[in-house]
CSV table of C-alpha atoms in Angstrom, one decimal:
chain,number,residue,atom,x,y,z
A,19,UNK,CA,23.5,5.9,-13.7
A,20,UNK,CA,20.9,2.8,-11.9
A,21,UNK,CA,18.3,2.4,-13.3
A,22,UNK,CA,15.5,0.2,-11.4
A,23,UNK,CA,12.0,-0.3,-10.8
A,24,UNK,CA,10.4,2.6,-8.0
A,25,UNK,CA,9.5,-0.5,-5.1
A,26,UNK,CA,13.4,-1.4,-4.7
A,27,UNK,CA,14.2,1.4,-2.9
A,28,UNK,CA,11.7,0.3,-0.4
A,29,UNK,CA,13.1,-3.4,-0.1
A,30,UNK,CA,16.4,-1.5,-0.1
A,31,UNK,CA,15.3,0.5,3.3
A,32,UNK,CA,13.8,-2.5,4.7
A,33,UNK,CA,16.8,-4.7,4.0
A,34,UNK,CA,18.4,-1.7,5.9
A,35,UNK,CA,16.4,-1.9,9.1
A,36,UNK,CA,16.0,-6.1,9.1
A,37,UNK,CA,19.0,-7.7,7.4
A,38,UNK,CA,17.4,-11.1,7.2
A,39,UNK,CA,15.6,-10.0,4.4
A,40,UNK,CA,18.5,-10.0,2.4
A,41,UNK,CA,18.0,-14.0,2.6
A,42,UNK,CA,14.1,-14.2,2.1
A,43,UNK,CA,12.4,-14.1,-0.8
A,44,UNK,CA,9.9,-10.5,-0.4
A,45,UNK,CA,7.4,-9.4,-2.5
A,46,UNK,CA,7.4,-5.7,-2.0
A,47,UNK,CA,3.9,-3.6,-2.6
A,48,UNK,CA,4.1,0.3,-3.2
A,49,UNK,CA,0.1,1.5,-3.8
A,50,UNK,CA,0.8,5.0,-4.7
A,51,UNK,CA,-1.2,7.6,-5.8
A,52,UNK,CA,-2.1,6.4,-9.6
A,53,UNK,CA,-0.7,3.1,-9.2
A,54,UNK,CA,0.1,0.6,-7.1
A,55,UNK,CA,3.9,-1.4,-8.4
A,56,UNK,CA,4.9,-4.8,-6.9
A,57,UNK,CA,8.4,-6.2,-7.3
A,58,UNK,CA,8.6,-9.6,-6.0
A,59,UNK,CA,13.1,-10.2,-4.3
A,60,UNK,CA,15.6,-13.1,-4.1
A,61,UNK,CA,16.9,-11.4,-1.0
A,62,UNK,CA,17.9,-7.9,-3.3
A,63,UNK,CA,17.5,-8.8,-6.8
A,64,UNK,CA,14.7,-8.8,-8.4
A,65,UNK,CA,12.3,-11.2,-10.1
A,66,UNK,CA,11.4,-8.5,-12.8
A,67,UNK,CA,9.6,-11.1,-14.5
A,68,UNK,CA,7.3,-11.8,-12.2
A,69,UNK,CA,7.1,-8.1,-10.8
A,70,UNK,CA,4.7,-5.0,-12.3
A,71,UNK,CA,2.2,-2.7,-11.6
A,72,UNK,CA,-1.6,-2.4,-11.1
A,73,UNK,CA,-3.4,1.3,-13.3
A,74,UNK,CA,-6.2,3.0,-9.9
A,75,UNK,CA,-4.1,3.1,-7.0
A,76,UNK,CA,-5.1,5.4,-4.1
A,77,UNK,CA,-6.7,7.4,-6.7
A,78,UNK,CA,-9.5,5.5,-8.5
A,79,UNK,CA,-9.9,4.1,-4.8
A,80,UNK,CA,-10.8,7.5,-3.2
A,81,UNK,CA,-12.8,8.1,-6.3
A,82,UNK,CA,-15.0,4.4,-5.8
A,83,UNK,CA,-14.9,5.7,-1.7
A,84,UNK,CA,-16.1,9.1,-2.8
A,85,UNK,CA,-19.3,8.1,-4.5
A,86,UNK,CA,-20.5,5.7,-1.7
A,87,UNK,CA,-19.8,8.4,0.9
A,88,UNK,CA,-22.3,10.9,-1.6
A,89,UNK,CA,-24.6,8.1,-1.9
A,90,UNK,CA,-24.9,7.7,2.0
A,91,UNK,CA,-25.4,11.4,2.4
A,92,UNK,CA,-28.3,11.3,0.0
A,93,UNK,CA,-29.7,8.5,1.4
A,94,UNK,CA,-29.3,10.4,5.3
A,95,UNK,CA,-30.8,13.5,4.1
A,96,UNK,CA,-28.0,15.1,4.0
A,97,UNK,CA,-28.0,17.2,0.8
A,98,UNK,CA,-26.9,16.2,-2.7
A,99,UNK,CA,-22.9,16.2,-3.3
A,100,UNK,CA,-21.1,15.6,-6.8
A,101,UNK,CA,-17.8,14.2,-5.1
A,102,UNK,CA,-15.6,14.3,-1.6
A,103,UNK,CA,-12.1,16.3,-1.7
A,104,UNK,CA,-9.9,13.1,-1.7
A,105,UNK,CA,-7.4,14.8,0.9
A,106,UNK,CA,-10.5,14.8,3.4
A,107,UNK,CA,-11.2,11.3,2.8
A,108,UNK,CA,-7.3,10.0,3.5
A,109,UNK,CA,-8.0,12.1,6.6
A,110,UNK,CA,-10.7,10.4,7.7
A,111,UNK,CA,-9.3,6.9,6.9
A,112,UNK,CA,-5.8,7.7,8.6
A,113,UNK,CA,-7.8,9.1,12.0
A,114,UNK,CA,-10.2,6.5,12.0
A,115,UNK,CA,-10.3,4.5,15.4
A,116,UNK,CA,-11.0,1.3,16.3
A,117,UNK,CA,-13.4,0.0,18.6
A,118,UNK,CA,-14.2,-2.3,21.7
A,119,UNK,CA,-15.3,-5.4,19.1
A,120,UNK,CA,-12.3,-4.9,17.1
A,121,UNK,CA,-13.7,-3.0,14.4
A,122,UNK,CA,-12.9,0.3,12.5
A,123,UNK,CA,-15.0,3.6,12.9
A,124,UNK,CA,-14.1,6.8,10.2
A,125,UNK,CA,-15.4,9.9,10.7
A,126,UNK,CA,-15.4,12.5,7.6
A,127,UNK,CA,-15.3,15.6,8.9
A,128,UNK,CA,-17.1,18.2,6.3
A,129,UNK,CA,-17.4,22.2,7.6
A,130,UNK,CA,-18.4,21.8,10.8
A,131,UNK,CA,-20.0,18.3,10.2
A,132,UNK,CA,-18.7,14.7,11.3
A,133,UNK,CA,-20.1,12.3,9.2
A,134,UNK,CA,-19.7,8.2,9.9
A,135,UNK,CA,-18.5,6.8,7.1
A,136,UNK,CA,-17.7,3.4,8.3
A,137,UNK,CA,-20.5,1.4,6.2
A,138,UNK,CA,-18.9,3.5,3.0
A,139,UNK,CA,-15.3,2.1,3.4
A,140,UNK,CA,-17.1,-1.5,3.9
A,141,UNK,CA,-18.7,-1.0,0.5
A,142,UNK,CA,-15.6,0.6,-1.3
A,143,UNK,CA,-12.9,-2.2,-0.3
A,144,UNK,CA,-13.9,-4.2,-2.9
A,145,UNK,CA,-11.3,-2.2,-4.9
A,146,UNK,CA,-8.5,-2.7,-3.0
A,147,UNK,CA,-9.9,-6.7,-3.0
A,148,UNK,CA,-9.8,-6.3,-6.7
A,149,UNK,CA,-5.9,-4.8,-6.8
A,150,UNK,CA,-4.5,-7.7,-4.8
A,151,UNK,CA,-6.4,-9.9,-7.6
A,152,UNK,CA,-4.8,-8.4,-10.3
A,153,UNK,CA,-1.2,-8.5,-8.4
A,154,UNK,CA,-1.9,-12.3,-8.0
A,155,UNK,CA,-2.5,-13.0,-11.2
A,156,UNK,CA,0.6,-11.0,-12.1
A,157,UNK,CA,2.7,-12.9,-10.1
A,158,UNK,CA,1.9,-16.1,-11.7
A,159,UNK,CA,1.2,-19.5,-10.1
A,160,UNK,CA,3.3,-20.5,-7.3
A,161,UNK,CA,5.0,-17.0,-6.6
A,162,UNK,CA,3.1,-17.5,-3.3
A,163,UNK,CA,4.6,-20.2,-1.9
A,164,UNK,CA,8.3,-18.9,-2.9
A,165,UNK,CA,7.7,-15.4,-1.1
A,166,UNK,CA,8.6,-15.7,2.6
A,167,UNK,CA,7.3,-11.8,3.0
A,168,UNK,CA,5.5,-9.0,2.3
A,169,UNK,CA,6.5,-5.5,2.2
A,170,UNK,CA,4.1,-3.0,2.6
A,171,UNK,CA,5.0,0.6,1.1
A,172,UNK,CA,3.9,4.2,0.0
A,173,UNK,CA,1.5,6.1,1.2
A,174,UNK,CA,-1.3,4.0,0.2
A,175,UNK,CA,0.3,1.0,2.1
A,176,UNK,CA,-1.5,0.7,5.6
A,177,UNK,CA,-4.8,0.5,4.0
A,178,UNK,CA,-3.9,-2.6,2.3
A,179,UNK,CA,-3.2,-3.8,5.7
A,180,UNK,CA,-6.1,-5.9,6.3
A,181,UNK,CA,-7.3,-6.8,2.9
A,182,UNK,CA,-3.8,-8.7,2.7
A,183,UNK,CA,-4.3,-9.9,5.8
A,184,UNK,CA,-7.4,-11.4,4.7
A,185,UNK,CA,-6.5,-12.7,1.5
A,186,UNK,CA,-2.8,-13.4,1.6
A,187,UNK,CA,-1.2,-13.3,5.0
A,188,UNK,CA,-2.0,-17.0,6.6
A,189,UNK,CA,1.6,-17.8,6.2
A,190,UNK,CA,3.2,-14.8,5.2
A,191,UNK,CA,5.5,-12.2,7.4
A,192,UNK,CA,3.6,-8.8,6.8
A,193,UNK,CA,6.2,-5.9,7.0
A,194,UNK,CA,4.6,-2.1,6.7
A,195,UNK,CA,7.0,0.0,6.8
A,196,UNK,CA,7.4,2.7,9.1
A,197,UNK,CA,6.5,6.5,7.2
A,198,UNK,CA,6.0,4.0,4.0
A,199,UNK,CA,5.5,7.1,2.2
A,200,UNK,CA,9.2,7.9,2.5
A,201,UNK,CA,10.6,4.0,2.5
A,202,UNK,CA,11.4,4.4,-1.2
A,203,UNK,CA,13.0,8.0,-0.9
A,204,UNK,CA,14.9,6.3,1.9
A,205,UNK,CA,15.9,3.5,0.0
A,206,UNK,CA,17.3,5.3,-3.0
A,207,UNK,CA,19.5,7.6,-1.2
A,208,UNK,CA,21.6,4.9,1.1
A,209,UNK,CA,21.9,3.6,-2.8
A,210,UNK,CA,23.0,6.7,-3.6
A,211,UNK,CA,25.9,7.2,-1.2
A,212,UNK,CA,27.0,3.7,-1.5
A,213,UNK,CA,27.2,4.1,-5.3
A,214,UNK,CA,29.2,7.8,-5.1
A,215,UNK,CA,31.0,5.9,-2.3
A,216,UNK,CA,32.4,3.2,-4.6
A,217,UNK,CA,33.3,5.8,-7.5
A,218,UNK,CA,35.2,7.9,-4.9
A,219,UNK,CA,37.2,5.0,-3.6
A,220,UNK,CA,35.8,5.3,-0.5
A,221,UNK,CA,35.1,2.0,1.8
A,222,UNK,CA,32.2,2.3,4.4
Protein backbone atom coordinates (compact mmCIF):
# COMPACT_ATOMS: atom_id res chain seq x y z
CA UNK A 1 0.00 0.00 0.00
CA UNK A 2 1.21 4.13 -0.76
CA UNK A 3 0.38 6.11 1.33
CA UNK A 4 0.64 10.05 0.49
CA UNK A 5 -0.70 13.31 0.96
CA UNK A 6 -4.25 13.97 -1.50
CA UNK A 7 -2.30 17.09 -3.76
CA UNK A 8 0.41 14.49 -5.16
CA UNK A 9 -1.73 12.95 -7.37
CA UNK A 10 -2.26 16.22 -8.98
CA UNK A 11 1.62 17.07 -9.35
CA UNK A 12 1.63 13.41 -10.40
CA UNK A 13 -0.94 14.27 -13.46
CA UNK A 14 0.74 17.41 -14.20
CA UNK A 15 4.21 15.84 -14.28
CA UNK A 16 2.30 13.58 -16.73
CA UNK A 17 1.16 16.23 -19.19
CA UNK A 18 4.54 18.69 -18.74
CA UNK A 19 7.63 16.52 -17.92
CA UNK A 20 9.70 19.52 -17.01
CA UNK A 21 8.16 19.62 -13.88
CA UNK A 22 9.80 16.73 -12.81
CA UNK A 23 12.94 19.19 -12.55
CA UNK A 24 11.17 22.30 -10.93
CA UNK A 25 10.48 22.89 -7.63
CA UNK A 26 6.09 23.17 -7.60
CA UNK A 27 4.05 24.08 -4.93
CA UNK A 28 0.87 22.27 -5.73
CA UNK A 29 -2.71 23.90 -4.35
CA UNK A 30 -5.90 21.60 -4.07
CA UNK A 31 -8.88 24.14 -2.47
CA UNK A 32 -11.48 21.47 -2.00
CA UNK A 33 -14.60 21.47 -0.60
CA UNK A 34 -13.69 21.71 3.33
CA UNK A 35 -10.20 22.44 2.79
CA UNK A 36 -7.88 23.59 0.80
CA UNK A 37 -4.14 21.16 1.04
CA UNK A 38 -0.81 22.52 -0.41
CA UNK A 39 2.23 20.21 -0.94
CA UNK A 40 5.16 22.19 -2.02
CA UNK A 41 7.75 19.27 -4.81
CA UNK A 42 11.51 18.76 -5.50
CA UNK A 43 10.43 17.71 -9.02
CA UNK A 44 8.17 14.50 -7.38
CA UNK A 45 9.02 14.25 -3.85
CA UNK A 46 7.72 16.10 -1.45
CA UNK A 47 8.74 18.87 1.03
CA UNK A 48 6.18 17.41 3.69
CA UNK A 49 7.68 19.74 5.94
CA UNK A 50 6.84 22.59 4.46
CA UNK A 51 3.50 21.32 2.97
CA UNK A 52 -0.29 21.22 4.83
CA UNK A 53 -3.51 22.28 4.71
CA UNK A 54 -5.77 25.41 5.29
CA UNK A 55 -9.64 24.30 7.63
CA UNK A 56 -12.85 26.71 5.11
CA UNK A 57 -12.11 25.77 1.70
CA UNK A 58 -14.82 26.20 -0.92
CA UNK A 59 -17.19 25.77 1.87
CA UNK A 60 -16.77 28.50 4.49
CA UNK A 61 -16.08 30.55 1.21
CA UNK A 62 -19.62 30.06 -0.29
CA UNK A 63 -20.92 30.51 3.17
CA UNK A 64 -18.88 34.33 3.59
CA UNK A 65 -20.24 34.74 -0.48
CA UNK A 66 -23.70 33.66 0.69
CA UNK A 67 -24.30 36.29 3.34
CA UNK A 68 -23.05 39.26 1.12
CA UNK A 69 -25.31 38.12 -1.76
CA UNK A 70 -28.48 38.11 1.22
CA UNK A 71 -27.25 41.31 2.34
CA UNK A 72 -27.33 42.84 -1.24
CA UNK A 73 -30.84 41.53 -1.78
CA UNK A 74 -32.04 43.25 1.36
CA UNK A 75 -30.45 46.20 0.60
CA UNK A 76 -32.18 46.04 -3.33
CA UNK A 77 -35.53 45.27 -2.03
CA UNK A 78 -35.48 42.18 -2.83
CA UNK A 79 -37.04 40.26 0.04
CA UNK A 80 -35.26 38.86 3.21
CA UNK A 81 -33.18 35.45 2.60
CA UNK A 82 -31.43 33.29 5.46
CA UNK A 83 -28.76 31.81 2.98
CA UNK A 84 -28.03 30.92 -0.96
CA UNK A 85 -27.92 27.07 -2.04
CA UNK A 86 -24.04 26.91 -2.39
CA UNK A 87 -24.50 24.78 -5.76
CA UNK A 88 -26.29 28.01 -7.25
CA UNK A 89 -23.58 30.17 -6.19
CA UNK A 90 -20.50 27.82 -7.91
CA UNK A 91 -23.03 28.21 -10.85
CA UNK A 92 -22.98 31.61 -10.97
CA UNK A 93 -19.14 32.00 -10.35
CA UNK A 94 -18.21 29.23 -13.09
CA UNK A 95 -20.73 31.11 -15.88
CA UNK A 96 -19.73 34.40 -14.94
CA UNK A 97 -18.39 36.49 -18.02
CA UNK A 98 -16.05 38.86 -18.46
CA UNK A 99 -16.41 42.18 -19.83
CA UNK A 100 -15.05 44.90 -22.46
CA UNK A 101 -12.70 46.59 -19.35
CA UNK A 102 -11.51 43.34 -18.34
CA UNK A 103 -13.53 42.72 -15.55
CA UNK A 104 -15.83 39.91 -14.23
CA UNK A 105 -19.76 40.00 -14.21
CA UNK A 106 -21.84 36.89 -12.17
CA UNK A 107 -25.20 36.54 -12.47
CA UNK A 108 -27.16 34.25 -9.67
CA UNK A 109 -29.88 33.00 -11.19
CA UNK A 110 -32.80 32.38 -8.37
CA UNK A 111 -36.46 31.03 -9.79
CA UNK A 112 -36.92 32.93 -12.63
CA UNK A 113 -34.72 35.82 -11.31
CA UNK A 114 -31.03 36.89 -12.43
CA UNK A 115 -29.52 38.72 -9.83
CA UNK A 116 -25.84 40.62 -10.38
CA UNK A 117 -23.80 39.54 -7.91
CA UNK A 118 -20.57 41.01 -8.99
CA UNK A 119 -20.10 43.67 -6.13
CA UNK A 120 -20.80 40.48 -3.65
CA UNK A 121 -17.84 38.37 -4.98
CA UNK A 122 -15.70 41.70 -4.65
CA UNK A 123 -16.61 41.86 -1.02
CA UNK A 124 -16.34 38.02 -0.28
CA UNK A 125 -12.59 37.46 -1.79
CA UNK A 126 -11.18 38.60 1.18
CA UNK A 127 -11.42 34.90 2.15
CA UNK A 128 -9.69 33.42 -0.48
CA UNK A 129 -6.97 36.65 0.30
CA UNK A 130 -6.96 35.27 3.74
CA UNK A 131 -6.29 31.32 2.58
CA UNK A 132 -3.23 32.24 0.53
CA UNK A 133 -2.07 34.07 3.83
CA UNK A 134 -2.33 31.25 5.93
CA UNK A 135 -0.55 28.91 3.09
CA UNK A 136 2.33 31.55 3.19
CA UNK A 137 2.88 31.48 6.44
CA UNK A 138 2.78 27.71 6.25
CA UNK A 139 5.29 27.49 3.89
CA UNK A 140 7.80 29.30 5.92
CA UNK A 141 10.20 32.09 4.78
CA UNK A 142 11.91 31.62 1.59
CA UNK A 143 9.71 28.70 0.22
CA UNK A 144 8.89 31.46 -2.41
CA UNK A 145 11.80 32.00 -3.99
CA UNK A 146 12.69 28.08 -4.15
CA UNK A 147 9.21 27.21 -5.93
CA UNK A 148 9.57 27.72 -9.70
CA UNK A 149 5.60 26.93 -10.06
CA UNK A 150 2.32 26.77 -9.05
CA UNK A 151 -0.10 24.13 -9.47
CA UNK A 152 -3.59 24.95 -9.38
CA UNK A 153 -6.04 21.96 -8.48
CA UNK A 154 -9.63 20.66 -7.37
CA UNK A 155 -12.57 22.03 -7.97
CA UNK A 156 -12.11 25.12 -6.08
CA UNK A 157 -8.82 25.82 -8.12
CA UNK A 158 -9.81 28.42 -10.94
CA UNK A 159 -11.22 30.80 -8.42
CA UNK A 160 -7.94 31.16 -6.87
CA UNK A 161 -6.82 32.14 -10.22
CA UNK A 162 -6.58 35.73 -9.80
CA UNK A 163 -6.07 36.17 -6.11
CA UNK A 164 -2.64 34.26 -6.79
CA UNK A 165 -2.19 36.20 -9.52
CA UNK A 166 -2.34 39.17 -7.48
CA UNK A 167 -0.51 38.12 -4.54
CA UNK A 168 2.00 35.51 -5.71
CA UNK A 169 2.40 35.16 -9.38
CA UNK A 170 5.01 38.14 -10.44
CA UNK A 171 7.58 35.50 -10.98
CA UNK A 172 5.93 32.39 -10.76
CA UNK A 173 4.62 29.78 -13.69
CA UNK A 174 0.82 29.52 -12.84
CA UNK A 175 -0.35 25.99 -13.99
CA UNK A 176 -4.40 25.20 -13.56
CA UNK A 177 -4.99 22.28 -14.46
CA UNK A 178 -7.34 21.15 -16.93
CA UNK A 179 -10.85 19.48 -15.13
CA UNK A 180 -8.68 20.24 -11.80
CA UNK A 181 -11.46 18.55 -10.14
CA UNK A 182 -10.31 15.20 -11.56
CA UNK A 183 -6.25 16.04 -11.69
CA UNK A 184 -5.92 14.14 -8.43
CA UNK A 185 -8.20 11.06 -9.40
CA UNK A 186 -6.00 11.23 -12.53
CA UNK A 187 -2.92 11.33 -10.79
CA UNK A 188 -3.53 8.39 -8.42
CA UNK A 189 -4.49 5.97 -11.00
CA UNK A 190 -1.35 6.26 -13.50
CA UNK A 191 0.28 5.56 -9.84
CA UNK A 192 -1.79 2.85 -9.58
CA UNK A 193 -0.90 0.92 -12.77
CA UNK A 194 2.66 1.73 -12.51
CA UNK A 195 2.80 0.28 -9.01
CA UNK A 196 0.50 -3.14 -10.07
CA UNK A 197 2.83 -2.86 -13.11
CA UNK A 198 6.13 -3.27 -11.09
CA UNK A 199 4.55 -6.16 -8.74
CA UNK A 200 3.52 -8.02 -11.94
CA UNK A 201 6.88 -7.76 -13.55
CA UNK A 202 5.65 -5.95 -16.14
CA UNK A 203 7.91 -3.03 -17.89
CA UNK A 204 6.02 -0.09 -19.54
Amino acid sequence: MIVTSQPAGAILHAASVDDTLRKKTSLVIDVGYFTVDYLMCQGLRPYYSRSGSVEGGMSSYYDRLGVAVVEHMAMEGLGKKSGVDHFLLEKALTEGVRLDDGSMKYTLLLGNAALDISSCVVKSKIKLTGYLDRIMTGLGSNSLDMITSIILAGGGGAFLKQELKEKLVTSHELIELSQGQFAIAQGYAALGVVSANKRLGVVA
